[in-house]
Coordinates of C-alpha atoms in Angstrom, one line a residue:
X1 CA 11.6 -16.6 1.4
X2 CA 13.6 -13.5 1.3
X3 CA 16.0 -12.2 -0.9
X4 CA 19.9 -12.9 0.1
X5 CA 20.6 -15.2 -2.3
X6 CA 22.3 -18.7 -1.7
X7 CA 23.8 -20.4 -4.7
X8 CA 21.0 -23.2 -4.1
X9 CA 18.1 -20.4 -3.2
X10 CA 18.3 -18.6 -6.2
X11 CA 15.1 -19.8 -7.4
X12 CA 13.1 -20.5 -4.6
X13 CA 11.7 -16.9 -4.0
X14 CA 7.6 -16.7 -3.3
X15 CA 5.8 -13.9 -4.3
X16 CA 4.7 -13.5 -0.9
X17 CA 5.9 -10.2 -0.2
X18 CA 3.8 -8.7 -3.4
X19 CA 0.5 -11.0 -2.1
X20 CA 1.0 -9.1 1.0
X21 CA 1.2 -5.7 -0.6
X22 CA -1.5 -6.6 -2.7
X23 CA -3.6 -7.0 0.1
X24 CA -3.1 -3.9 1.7
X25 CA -3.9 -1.9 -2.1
X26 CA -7.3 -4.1 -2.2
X27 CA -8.1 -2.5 1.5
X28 CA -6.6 0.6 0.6
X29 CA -9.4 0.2 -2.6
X30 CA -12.4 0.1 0.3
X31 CA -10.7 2.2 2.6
X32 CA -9.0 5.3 1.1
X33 CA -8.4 7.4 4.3
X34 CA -7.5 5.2 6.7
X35 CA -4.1 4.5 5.3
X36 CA -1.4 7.7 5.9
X37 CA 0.8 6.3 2.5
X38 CA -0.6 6.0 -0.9
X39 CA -0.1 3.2 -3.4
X40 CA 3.3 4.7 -4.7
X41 CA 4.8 4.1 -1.0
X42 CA 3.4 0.3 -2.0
X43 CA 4.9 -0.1 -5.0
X44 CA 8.6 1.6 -4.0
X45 CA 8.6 -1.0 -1.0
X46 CA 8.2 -3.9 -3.5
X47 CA 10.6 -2.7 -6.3
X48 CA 13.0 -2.2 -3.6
X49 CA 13.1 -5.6 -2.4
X50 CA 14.2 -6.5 -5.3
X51 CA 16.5 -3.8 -5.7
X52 CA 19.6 -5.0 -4.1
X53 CA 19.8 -1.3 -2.8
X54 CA 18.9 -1.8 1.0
X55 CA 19.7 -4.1 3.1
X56 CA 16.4 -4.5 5.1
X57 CA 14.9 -6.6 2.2
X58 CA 18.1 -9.0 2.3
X59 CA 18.0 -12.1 4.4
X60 CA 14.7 -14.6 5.9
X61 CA 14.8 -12.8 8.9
X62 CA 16.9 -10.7 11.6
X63 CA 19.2 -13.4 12.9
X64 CA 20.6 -14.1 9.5
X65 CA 20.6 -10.0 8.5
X66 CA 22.7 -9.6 11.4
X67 CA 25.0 -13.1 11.0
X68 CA 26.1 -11.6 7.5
X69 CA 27.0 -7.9 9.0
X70 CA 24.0 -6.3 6.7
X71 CA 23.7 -3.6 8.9
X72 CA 27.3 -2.8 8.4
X73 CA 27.3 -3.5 4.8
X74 CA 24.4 -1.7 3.0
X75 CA 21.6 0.8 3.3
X76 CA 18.8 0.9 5.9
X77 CA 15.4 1.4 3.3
X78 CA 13.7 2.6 6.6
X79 CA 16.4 5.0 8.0
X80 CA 16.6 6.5 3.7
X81 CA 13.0 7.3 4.0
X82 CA 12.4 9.0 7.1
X83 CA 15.4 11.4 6.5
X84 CA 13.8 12.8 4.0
X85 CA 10.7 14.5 4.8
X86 CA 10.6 15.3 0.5
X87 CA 10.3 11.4 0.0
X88 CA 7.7 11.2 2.6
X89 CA 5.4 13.9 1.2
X90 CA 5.7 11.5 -2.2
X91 CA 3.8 9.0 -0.1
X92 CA 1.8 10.4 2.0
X93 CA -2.3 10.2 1.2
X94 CA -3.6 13.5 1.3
X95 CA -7.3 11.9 2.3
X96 CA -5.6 10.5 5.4
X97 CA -8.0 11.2 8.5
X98 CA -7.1 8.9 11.7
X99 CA -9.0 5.8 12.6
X100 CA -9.0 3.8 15.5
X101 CA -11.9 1.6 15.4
X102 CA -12.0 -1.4 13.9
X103 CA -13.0 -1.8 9.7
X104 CA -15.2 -5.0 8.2
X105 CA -13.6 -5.9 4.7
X106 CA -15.2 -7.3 2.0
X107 CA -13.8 -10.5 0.7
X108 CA -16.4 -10.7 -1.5
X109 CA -14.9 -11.6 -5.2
X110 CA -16.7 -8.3 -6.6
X111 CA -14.6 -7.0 -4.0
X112 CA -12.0 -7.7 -5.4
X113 CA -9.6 -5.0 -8.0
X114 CA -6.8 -5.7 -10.7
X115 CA -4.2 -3.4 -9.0
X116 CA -3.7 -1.3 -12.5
X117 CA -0.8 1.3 -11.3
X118 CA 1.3 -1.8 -10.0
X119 CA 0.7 -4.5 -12.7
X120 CA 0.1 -2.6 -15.8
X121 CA 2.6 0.1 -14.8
X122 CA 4.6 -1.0 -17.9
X123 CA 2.0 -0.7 -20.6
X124 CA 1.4 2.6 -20.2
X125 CA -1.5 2.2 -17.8
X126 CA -2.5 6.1 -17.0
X127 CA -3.0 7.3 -13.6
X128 CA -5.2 9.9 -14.6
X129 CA -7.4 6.3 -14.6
X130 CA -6.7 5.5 -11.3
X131 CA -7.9 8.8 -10.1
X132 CA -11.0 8.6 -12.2
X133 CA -11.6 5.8 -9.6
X134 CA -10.8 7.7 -6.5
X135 CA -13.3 10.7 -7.9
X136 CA -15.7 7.9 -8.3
X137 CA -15.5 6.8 -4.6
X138 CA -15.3 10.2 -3.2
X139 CA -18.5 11.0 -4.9
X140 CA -20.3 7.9 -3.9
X141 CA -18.6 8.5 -0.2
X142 CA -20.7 12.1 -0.3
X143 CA -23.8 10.6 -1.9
X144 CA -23.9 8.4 1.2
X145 CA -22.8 11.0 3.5
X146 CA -26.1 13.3 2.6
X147 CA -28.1 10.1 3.0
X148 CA -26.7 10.2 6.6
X149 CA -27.2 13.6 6.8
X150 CA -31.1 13.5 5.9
X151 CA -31.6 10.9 8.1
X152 CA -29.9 12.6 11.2
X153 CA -32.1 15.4 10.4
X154 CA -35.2 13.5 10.1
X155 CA -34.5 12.3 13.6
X156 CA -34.0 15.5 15.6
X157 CA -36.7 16.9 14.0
X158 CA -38.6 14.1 15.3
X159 CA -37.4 14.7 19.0

């Protein structure tokens, strides 16, 4: 359910929106470069809708922003964020490289992260932790990487 609020809807909102941002962070987790925004970009989207502040979070869908004027009465989120490049740079993921093909995620429950920088974002969760992690993956990235290497080499010196 969305978020314009009807005196008999005020307590039937799902968490929906946060399961679906969720699950882009856990294949952002096994996946860090093929997403151009970083987790930040995730969690300003979320506290937004909530926010009140634009009115692209208001509303089920498109038909009932429009029926209410919301494009006349408040803020477009999208329209806030791509006029300024500064806010952009924010999100963007400096380890972005394009991808086209397609990527196999692991549902597997080890698979699986506590999204620290969202949930515990209130109890002074650090995220000099969080790039402890992303260290972590780089280096195992590279350790796999020279594995590739060694065995690209082993073949053309076979040919």
């Amino acid at each position: 359910q969305g978020h314009y609020i009807k005196k008999q809807d005020a307590q039937q909102n799902a968490p929906i929106f946060l399961q679906f941002l969720d699950c882009i962070w856990q294949i952002m987790q096994q996946f860090p470069r093929i997403f151009e925004f970083n987790s930040k970009f995730l969690i300003k989207l979320f506290d937004h809708s909530h926010s009140g502040k634009y009115g692209t979070f208001l509303g089920n869908n498109d038909a009932e922003r429009f029926s209410i004027k919301l494009n006349q009465l408040t803020i477009c989120f999208w329209s806030t964020l791509y006029n300024s490049n500064q806010k952009l740079e924010k999100f963007a993921n400096p380890y972005y490289i394009a991808f086209n093909g397609p990527i196999k995620i692991s549902t597997s429950f080890r698979s699986i992260q506590l999204w620290k920088e969202f949930f515990l974002r209130w109890n002074g969760y650090s995220e000099l932790q969080e790039k402890d992690q992303f260290i972590k993956q780089l280096s195992d990235e590279n350790q796999h990487l020279k594995e590739r290497i060694a065995q690209l080499e082993q073949i053309i010196a076979n040919n």
